[in-house]
Short mmCIF file of C-alpha atoms and ligand atoms in Angstrom, two decimals:
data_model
loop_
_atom_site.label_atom_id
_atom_site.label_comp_id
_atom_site.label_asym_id
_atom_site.label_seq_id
_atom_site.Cartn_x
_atom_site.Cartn_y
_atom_site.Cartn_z
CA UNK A 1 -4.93 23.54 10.28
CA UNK A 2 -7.13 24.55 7.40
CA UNK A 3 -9.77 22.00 7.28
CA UNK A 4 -10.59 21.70 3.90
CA UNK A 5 -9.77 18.02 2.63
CA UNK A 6 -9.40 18.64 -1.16
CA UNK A 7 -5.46 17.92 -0.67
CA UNK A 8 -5.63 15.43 0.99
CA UNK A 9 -8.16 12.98 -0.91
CA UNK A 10 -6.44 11.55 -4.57
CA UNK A 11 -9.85 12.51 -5.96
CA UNK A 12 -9.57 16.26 -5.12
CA UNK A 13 -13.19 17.18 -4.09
CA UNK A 14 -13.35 19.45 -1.53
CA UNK A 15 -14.92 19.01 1.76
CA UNK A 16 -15.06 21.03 4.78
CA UNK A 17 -13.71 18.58 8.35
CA UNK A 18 -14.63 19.76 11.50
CA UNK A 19 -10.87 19.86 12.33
CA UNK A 20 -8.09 18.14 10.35
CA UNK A 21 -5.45 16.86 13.11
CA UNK A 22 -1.63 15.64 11.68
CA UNK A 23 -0.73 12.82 13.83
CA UNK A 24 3.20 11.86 13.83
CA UNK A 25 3.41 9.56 16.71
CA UNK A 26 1.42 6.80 18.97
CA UNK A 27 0.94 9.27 22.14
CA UNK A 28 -0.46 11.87 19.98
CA UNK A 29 -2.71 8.93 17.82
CA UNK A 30 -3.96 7.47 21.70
CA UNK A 31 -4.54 11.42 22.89
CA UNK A 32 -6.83 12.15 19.30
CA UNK A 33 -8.68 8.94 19.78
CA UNK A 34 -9.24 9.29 23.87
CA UNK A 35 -10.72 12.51 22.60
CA UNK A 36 -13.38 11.34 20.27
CA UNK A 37 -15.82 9.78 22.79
CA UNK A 38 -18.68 8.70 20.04
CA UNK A 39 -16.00 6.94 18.08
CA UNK A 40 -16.82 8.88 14.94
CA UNK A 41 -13.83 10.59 13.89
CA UNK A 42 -12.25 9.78 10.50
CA UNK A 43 -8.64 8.30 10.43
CA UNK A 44 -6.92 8.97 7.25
CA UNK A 45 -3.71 7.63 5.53
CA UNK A 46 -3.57 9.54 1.85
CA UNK A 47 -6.76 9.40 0.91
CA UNK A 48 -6.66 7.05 -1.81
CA UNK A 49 -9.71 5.13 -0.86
CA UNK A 50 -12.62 7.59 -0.14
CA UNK A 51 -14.81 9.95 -1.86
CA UNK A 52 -16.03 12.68 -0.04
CA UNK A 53 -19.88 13.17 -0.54
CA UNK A 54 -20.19 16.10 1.55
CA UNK A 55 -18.69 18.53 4.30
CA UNK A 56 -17.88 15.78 7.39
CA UNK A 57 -19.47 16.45 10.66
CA UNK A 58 -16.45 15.40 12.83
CA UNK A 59 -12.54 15.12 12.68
CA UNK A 60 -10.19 13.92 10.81
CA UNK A 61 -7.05 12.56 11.47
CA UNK A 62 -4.34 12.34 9.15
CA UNK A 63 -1.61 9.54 9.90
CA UNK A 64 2.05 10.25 9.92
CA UNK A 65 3.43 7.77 11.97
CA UNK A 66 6.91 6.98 10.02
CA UNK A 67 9.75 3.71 11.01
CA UNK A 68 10.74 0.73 9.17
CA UNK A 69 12.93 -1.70 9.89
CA UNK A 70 13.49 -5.31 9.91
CA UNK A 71 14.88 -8.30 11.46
CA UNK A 72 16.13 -11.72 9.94
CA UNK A 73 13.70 -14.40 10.41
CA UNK A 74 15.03 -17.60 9.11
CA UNK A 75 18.43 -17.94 6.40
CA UNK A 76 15.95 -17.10 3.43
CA UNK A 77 13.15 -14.97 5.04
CA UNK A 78 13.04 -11.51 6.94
CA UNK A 79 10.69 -9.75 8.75
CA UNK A 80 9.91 -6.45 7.78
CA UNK A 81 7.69 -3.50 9.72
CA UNK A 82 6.28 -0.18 8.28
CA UNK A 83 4.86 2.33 10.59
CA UNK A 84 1.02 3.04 9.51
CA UNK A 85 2.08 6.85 7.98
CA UNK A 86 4.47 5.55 5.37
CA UNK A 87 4.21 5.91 1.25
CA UNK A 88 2.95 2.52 0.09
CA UNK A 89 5.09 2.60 -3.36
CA UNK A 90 8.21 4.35 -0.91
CA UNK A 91 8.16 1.30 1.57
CA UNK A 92 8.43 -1.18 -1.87
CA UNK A 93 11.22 0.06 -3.07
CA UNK A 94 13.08 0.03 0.11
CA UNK A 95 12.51 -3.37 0.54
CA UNK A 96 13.53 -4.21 -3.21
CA UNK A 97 16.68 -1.97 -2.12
CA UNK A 98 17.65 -3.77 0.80
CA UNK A 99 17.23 -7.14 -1.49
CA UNK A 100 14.14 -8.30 -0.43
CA UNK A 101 11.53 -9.80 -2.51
CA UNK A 102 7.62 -10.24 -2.12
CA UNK A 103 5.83 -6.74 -2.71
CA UNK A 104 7.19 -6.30 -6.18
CA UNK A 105 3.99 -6.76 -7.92
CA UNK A 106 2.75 -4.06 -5.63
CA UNK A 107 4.40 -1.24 -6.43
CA UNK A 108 3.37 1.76 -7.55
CA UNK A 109 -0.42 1.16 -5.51
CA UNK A 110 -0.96 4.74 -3.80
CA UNK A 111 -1.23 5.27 -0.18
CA UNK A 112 -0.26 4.59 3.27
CA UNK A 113 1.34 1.19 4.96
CA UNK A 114 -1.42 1.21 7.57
CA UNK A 115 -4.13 1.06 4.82
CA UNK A 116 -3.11 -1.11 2.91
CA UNK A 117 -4.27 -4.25 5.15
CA UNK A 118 -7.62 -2.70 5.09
CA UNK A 119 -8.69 -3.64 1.76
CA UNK A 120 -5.61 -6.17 1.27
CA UNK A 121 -4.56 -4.10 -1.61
CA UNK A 122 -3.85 -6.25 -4.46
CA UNK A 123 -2.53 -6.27 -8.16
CA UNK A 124 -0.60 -7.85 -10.58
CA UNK A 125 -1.32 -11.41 -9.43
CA UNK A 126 -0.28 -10.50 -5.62
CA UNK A 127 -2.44 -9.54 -2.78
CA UNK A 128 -0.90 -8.12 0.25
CA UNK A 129 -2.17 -11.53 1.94
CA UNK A 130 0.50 -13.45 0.51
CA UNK A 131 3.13 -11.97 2.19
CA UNK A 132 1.63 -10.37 5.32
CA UNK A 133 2.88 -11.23 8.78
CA UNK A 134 0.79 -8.94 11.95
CA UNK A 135 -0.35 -6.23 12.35
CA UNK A 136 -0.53 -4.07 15.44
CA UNK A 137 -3.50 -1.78 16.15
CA UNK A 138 -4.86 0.14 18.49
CA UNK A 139 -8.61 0.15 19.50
CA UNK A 140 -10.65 3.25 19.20
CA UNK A 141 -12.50 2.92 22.20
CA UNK A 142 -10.08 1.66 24.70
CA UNK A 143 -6.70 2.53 23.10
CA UNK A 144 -5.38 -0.65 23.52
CA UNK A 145 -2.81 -2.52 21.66
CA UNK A 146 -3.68 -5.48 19.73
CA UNK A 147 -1.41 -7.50 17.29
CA UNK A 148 -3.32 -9.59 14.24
CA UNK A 149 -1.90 -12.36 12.56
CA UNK A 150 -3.06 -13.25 9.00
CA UNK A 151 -5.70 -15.68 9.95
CA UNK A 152 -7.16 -13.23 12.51
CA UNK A 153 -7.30 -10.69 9.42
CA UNK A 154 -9.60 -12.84 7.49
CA UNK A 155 -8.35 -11.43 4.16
CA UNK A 156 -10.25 -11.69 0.98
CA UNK A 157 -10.17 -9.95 -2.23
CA UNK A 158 -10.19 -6.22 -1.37
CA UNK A 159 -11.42 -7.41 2.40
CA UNK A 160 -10.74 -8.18 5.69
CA UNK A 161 -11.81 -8.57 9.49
CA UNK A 162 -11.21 -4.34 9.04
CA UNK A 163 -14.17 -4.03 6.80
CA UNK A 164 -16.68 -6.40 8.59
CA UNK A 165 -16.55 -7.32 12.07
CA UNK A 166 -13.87 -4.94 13.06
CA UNK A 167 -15.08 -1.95 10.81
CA UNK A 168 -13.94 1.32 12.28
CA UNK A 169 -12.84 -0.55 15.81
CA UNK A 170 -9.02 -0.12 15.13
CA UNK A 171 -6.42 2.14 14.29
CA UNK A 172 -3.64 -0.07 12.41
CA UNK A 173 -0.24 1.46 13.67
CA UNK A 174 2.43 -0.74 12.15
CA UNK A 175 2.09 -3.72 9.85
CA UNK A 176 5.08 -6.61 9.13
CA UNK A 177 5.74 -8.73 6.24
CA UNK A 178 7.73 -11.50 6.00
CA UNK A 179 10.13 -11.67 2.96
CA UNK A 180 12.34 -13.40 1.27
CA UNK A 181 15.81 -12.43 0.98
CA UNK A 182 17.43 -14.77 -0.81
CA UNK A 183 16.30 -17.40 -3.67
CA UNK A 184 13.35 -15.12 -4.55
CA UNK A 185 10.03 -16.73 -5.77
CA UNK A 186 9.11 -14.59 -8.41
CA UNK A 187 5.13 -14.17 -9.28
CA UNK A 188 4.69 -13.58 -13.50
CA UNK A 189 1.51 -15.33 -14.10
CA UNK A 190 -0.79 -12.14 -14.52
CA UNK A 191 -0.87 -12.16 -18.20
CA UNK A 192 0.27 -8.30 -18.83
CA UNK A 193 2.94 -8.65 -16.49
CA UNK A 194 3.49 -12.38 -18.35
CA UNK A 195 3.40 -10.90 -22.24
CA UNK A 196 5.90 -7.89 -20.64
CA UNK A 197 8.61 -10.28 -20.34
CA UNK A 198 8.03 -12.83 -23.10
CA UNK A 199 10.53 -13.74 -25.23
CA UNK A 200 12.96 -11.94 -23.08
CA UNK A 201 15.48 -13.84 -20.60
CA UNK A 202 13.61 -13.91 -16.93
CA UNK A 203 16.20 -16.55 -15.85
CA UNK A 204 18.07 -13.53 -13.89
CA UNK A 205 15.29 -11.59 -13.15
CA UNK A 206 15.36 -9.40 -9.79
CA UNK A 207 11.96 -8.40 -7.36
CA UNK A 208 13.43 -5.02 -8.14
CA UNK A 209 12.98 -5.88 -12.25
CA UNK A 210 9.41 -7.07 -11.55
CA UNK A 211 8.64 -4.08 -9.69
CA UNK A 212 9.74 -1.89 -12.51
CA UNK A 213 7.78 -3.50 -15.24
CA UNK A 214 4.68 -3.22 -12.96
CA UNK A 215 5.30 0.17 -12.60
CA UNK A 216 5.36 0.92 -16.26
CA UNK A 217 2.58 -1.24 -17.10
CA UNK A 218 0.06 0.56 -14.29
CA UNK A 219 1.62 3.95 -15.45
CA UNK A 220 0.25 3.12 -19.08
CA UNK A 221 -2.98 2.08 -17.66
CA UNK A 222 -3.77 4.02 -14.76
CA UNK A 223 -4.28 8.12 -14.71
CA UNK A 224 -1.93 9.57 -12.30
CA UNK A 225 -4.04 11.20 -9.14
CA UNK A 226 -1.47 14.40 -9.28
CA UNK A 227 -2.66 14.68 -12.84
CA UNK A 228 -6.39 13.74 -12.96
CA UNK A 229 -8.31 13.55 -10.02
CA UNK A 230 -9.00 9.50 -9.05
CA UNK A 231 -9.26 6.92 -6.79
CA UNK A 232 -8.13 3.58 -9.21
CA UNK A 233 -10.93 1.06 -9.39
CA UNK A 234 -14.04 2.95 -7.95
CA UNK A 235 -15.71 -0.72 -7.78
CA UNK A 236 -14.87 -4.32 -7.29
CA UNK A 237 -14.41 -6.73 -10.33
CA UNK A 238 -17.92 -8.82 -9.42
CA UNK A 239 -17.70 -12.38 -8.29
CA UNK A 240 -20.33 -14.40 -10.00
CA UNK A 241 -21.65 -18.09 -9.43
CA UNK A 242 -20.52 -20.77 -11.95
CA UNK A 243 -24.10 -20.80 -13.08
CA UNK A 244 -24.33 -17.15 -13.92
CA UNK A 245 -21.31 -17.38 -15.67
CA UNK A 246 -22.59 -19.67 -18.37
CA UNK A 247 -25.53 -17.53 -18.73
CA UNK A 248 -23.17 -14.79 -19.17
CA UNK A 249 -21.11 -16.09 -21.63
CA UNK A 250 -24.18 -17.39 -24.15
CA UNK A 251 -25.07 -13.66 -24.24
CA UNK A 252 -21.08 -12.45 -24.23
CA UNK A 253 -19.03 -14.92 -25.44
CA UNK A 254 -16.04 -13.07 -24.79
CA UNK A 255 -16.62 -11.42 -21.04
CA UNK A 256 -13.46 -11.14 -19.22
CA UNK A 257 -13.48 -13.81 -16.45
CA UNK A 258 -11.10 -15.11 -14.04
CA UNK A 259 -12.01 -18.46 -11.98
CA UNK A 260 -11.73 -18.49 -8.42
CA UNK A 261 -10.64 -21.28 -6.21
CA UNK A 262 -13.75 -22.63 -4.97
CA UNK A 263 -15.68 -22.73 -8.58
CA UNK A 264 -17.13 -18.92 -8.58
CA UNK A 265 -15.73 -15.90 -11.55
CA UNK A 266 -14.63 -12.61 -11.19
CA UNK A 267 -15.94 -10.86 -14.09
CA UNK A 268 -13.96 -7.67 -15.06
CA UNK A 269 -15.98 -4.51 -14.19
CA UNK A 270 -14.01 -2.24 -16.44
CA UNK A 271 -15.17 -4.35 -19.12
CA UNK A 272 -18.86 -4.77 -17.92
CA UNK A 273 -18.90 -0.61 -18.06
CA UNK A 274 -17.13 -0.45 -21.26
CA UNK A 275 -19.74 -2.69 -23.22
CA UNK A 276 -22.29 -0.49 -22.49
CA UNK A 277 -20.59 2.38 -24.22
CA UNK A 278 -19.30 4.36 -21.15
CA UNK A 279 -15.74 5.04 -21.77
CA UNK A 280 -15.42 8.71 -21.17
CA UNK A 281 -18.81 9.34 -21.13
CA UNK A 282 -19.08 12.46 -18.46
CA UNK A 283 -21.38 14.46 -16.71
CA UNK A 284 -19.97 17.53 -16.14
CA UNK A 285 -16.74 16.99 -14.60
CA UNK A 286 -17.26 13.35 -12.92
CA UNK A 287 -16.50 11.33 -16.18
CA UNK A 288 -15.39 7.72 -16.29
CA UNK A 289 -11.65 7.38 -17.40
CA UNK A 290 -11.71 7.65 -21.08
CA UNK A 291 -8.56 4.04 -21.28
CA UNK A 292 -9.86 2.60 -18.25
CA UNK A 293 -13.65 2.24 -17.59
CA UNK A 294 -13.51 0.73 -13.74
CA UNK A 295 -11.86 4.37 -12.62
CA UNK A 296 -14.13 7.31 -12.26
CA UNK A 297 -12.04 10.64 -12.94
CA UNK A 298 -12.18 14.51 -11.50
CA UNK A 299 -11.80 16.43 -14.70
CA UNK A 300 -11.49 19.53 -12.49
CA UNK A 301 -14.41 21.08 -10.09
CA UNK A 302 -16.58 17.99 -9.92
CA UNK A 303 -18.03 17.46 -5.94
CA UNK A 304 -17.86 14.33 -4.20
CA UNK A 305 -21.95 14.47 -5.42
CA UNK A 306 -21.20 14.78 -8.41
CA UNK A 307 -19.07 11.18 -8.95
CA UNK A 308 -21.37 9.31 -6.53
CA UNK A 309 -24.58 10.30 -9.09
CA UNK A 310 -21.97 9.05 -12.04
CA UNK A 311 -21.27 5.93 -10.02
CA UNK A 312 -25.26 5.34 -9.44
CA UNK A 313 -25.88 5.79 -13.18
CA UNK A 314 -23.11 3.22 -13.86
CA UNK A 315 -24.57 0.89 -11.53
CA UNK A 316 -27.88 1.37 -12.88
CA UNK A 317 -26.94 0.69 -16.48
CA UNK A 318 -24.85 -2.47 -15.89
CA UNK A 319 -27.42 -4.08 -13.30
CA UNK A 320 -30.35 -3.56 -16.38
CA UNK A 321 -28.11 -5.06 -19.39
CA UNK A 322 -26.15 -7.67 -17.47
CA UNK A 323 -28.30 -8.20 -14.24
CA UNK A 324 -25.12 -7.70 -12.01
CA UNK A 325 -24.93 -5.37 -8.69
CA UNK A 326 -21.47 -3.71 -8.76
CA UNK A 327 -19.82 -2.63 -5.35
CA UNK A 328 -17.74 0.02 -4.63
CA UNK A 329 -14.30 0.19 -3.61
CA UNK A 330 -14.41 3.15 -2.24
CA UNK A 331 -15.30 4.43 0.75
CA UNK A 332 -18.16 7.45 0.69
CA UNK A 333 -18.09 10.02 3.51
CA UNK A 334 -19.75 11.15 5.39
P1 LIG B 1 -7.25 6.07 2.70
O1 LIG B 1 -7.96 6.35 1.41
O2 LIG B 1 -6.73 7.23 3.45
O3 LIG B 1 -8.23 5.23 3.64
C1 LIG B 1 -8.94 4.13 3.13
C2 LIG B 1 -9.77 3.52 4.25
O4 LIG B 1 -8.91 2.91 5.20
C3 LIG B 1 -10.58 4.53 5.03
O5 LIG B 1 -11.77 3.90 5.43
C4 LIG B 1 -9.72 4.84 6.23
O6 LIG B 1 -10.47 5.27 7.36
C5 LIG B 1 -9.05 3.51 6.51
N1 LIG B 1 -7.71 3.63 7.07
C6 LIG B 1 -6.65 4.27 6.51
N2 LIG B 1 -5.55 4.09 7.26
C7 LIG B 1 -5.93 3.32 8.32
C8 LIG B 1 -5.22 2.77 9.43
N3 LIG B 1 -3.93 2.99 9.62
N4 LIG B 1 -5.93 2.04 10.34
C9 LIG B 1 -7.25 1.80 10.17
N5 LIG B 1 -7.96 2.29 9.10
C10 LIG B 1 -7.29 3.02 8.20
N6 LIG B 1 -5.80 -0.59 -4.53
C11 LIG B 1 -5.47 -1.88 -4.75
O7 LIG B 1 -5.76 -2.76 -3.94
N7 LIG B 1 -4.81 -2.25 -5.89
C12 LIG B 1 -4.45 -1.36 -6.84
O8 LIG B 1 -3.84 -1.73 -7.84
C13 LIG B 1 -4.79 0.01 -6.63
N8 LIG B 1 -4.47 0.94 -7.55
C14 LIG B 1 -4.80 2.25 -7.34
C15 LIG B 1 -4.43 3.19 -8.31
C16 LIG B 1 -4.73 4.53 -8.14
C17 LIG B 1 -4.31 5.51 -9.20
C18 LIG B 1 -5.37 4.95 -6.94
C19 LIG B 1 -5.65 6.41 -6.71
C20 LIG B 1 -5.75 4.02 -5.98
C21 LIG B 1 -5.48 2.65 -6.18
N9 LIG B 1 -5.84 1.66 -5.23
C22 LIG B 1 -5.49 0.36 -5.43
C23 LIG B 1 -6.57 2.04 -4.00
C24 LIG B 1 -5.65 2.56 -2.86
O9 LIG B 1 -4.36 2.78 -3.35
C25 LIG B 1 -5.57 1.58 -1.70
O10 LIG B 1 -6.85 1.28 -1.21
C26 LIG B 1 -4.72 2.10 -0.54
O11 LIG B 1 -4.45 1.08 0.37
C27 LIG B 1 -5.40 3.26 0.20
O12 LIG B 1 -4.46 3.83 1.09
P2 LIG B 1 -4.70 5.25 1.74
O13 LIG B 1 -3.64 5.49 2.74
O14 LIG B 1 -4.83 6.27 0.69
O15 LIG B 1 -6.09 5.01 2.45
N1 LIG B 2 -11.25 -3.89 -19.64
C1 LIG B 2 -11.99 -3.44 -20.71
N2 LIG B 2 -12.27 -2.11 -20.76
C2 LIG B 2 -11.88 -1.24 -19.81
C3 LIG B 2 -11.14 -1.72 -18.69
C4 LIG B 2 -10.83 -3.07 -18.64
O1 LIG B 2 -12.39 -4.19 -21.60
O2 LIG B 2 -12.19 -0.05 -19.93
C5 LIG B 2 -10.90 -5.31 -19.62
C6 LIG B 2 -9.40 -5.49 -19.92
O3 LIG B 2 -9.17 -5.55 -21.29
C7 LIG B 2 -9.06 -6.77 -19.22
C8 LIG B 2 -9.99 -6.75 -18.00
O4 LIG B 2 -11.04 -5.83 -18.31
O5 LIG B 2 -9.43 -7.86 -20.02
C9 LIG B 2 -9.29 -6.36 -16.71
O6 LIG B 2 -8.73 -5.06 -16.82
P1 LIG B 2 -7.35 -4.64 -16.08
O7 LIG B 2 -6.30 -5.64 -16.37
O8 LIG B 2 -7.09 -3.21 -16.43
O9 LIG B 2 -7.66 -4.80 -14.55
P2 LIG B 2 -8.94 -4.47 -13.65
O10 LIG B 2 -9.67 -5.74 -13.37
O11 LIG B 2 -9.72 -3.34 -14.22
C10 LIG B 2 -7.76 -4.92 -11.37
C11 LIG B 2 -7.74 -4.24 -10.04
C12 LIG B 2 -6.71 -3.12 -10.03
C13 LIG B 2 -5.34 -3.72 -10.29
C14 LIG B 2 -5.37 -4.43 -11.63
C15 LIG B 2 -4.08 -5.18 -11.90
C16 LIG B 2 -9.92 -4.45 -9.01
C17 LIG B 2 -11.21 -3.79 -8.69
N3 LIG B 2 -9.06 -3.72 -9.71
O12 LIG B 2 -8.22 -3.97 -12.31
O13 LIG B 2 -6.71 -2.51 -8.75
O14 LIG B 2 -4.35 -2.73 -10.28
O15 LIG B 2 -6.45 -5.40 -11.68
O16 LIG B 2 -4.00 -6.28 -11.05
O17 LIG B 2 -9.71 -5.59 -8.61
C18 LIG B 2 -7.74 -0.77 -7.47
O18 LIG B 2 -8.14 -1.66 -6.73
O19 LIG B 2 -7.94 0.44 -7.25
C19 LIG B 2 -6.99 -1.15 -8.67
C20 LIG B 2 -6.55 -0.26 -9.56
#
């Protein structure tokens, strides 16, 4: 296989791999990880995640694992299992098909099922969190099948056990959710998805309705990656003390904040960068979105270099006017 990753990262960069390995089943996932002895290799779902900084000194596996299917659990809920390789938004609207709700709110979110635990993708009010089940994985180092229920996940916003204590120790092979499949609990508090639908009748709302008004609301907001060259939010929305906050708010009366459950605020990022001026502001082809300041865009031959040095210069600006860190979202390798 040509091992240039440009197609296969939503940014486009290019990058040379070492080797770039398509793997379509669990034998041939155990055989590429029993291979990699230092435990470096790179496992990738669709590259939706990462930013390539640089040509990557090992291999990199590309997951294809493909199944679904589910199983009733109770007279209202069902469980329902993706293998690690499949679309994301494809999985959704198979579920909204079969006439299950839950995942509505996250349709349309690129990438792979197997990914999507990692950061507990999230949107429109919904995290993956609220309706995960387990998880099965295998570990790098042993190849060894482990199942993970939500509380062994330790999910938080765009985290989990996957990002700290387990970093890079598991493969995630199949993930299950358990849905509902009859008197649907629907979620329209997010206040885009709430104005969408007011003053229209949501008393017969579907999931499958939901899931189509999220779609056209990200499709307004969000540049298409087979279009222009991105990655969605290149950094988290900062979570600030209560204290901070009112600090914050003397200065910037109107700063986009959302209270979290034990007395913190998330403070929106996109807005943070597009105080300072920033909207489409580019250097050379790494710009930042020109409607959405929180995504960082490929206008065409920027490197992986290239964005990182935009990201630094963000993070410089909006750590000297508002005294916040931002952190990415994405992953940089190598
Ligand atoms: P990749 O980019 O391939 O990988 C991401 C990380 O996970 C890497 O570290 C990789 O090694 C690891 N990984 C991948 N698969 C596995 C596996 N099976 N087992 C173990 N580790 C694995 N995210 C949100 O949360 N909410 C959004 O609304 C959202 N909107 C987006 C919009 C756009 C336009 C884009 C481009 C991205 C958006 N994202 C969003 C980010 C992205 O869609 C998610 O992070 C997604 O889960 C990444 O999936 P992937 O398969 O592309 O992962
Ligand atoms: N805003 C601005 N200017 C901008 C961008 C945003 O003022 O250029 C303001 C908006 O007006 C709004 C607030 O910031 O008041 C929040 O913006 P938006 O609703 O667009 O959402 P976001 O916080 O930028 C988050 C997630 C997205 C997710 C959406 C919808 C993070 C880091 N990002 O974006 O997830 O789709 O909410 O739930 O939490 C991703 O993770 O890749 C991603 C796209």
């Amino acid at each position: 296989m040509n091992s240039d990753l440009k197609s296969h990262n939503t940014f486009g960069v290019s990058a040379q791999a070492r080797a770039i390995h398509s793997i379509r089943t669990e034998s041939e996932l155990i055989a590429f990880l029993a291979a990699d002895t230092s435990n470096t290799d790179l496992i990738l779902g669709q590259g939706s995640n990462v930013l390539f900084t640089g040509d990557l000194p090992y291999r990199v596996g590309l997951l294809k694992l493909k199944g679904r299917r589910f199983k009733a659990f109770s007279e209202e809920e069902v469980l329902v299992t993706a293998a690690a390789g499949e679309s994301w938004h494809d999985f959704v609207l198979w579920t909204l098909e079969e006439g299950f709700g839950g995942l509505e709110n996250l349709a349309l979110i690129p990438g792979s099922v197997g990914a999507a635990p990692i950061q507990n993708i999230g949107a429109y009010g919904v995290e993956l969190k609220d309706h995960f089940y387990s998880c099965r994985a295998i570990d790098r180092s042993t190849q060894e099948e482990k199942v993970f229920n939500a509380e062994d996940c330790a999910f938080g916003y765009r985290n989990s056990i996957f990002k700290n204590e387990c970093k890079n120790q598991f493969v995630i092979v199949e993930v299950t959710f358990k849905l509902s499949q009859r008197n649907h609990t629907l979620n329209l508090n997010y206040a885009p998805l709430k104005n969408w639908f007011s003053g229209k009748n949501i008393e017969k709302l579907r999931p499958a309705d939901v899931a189509e008004a999220v779609c056209s609301i990200r499709r307004s907001k969000l540049p298409d990656p087979s279009i222009l060259g991105n990655a969605g939010s290149f950094f988290k929305n900062p979570i600030i003390t209560a204290e901070f906050t009112q600090s914050l708010l003397k200065k910037f009366p109107e700063a986009p904040l959302y209270p979290q459950a034990n007395g913190t605020f998330k403070v929106a990022a996109g807005w943070l960068i597009d105080q300072l001026g920033l909207k489409g502001y580019r250097q050379g082809d790494a710009a930042v979105h020109d409607k959405q300041a929180l995504v960082l865009v490929n206008l065409g031959s920027a490197s992986g270099n290239d964005l990182k040095n935009l990201a630094q210069h963000i993070k410089k600006s909006v750590n000297e006017t508002f005294g916040i860190t931002l952190e990415e979202e994405v992953t940089f390798y190598p």
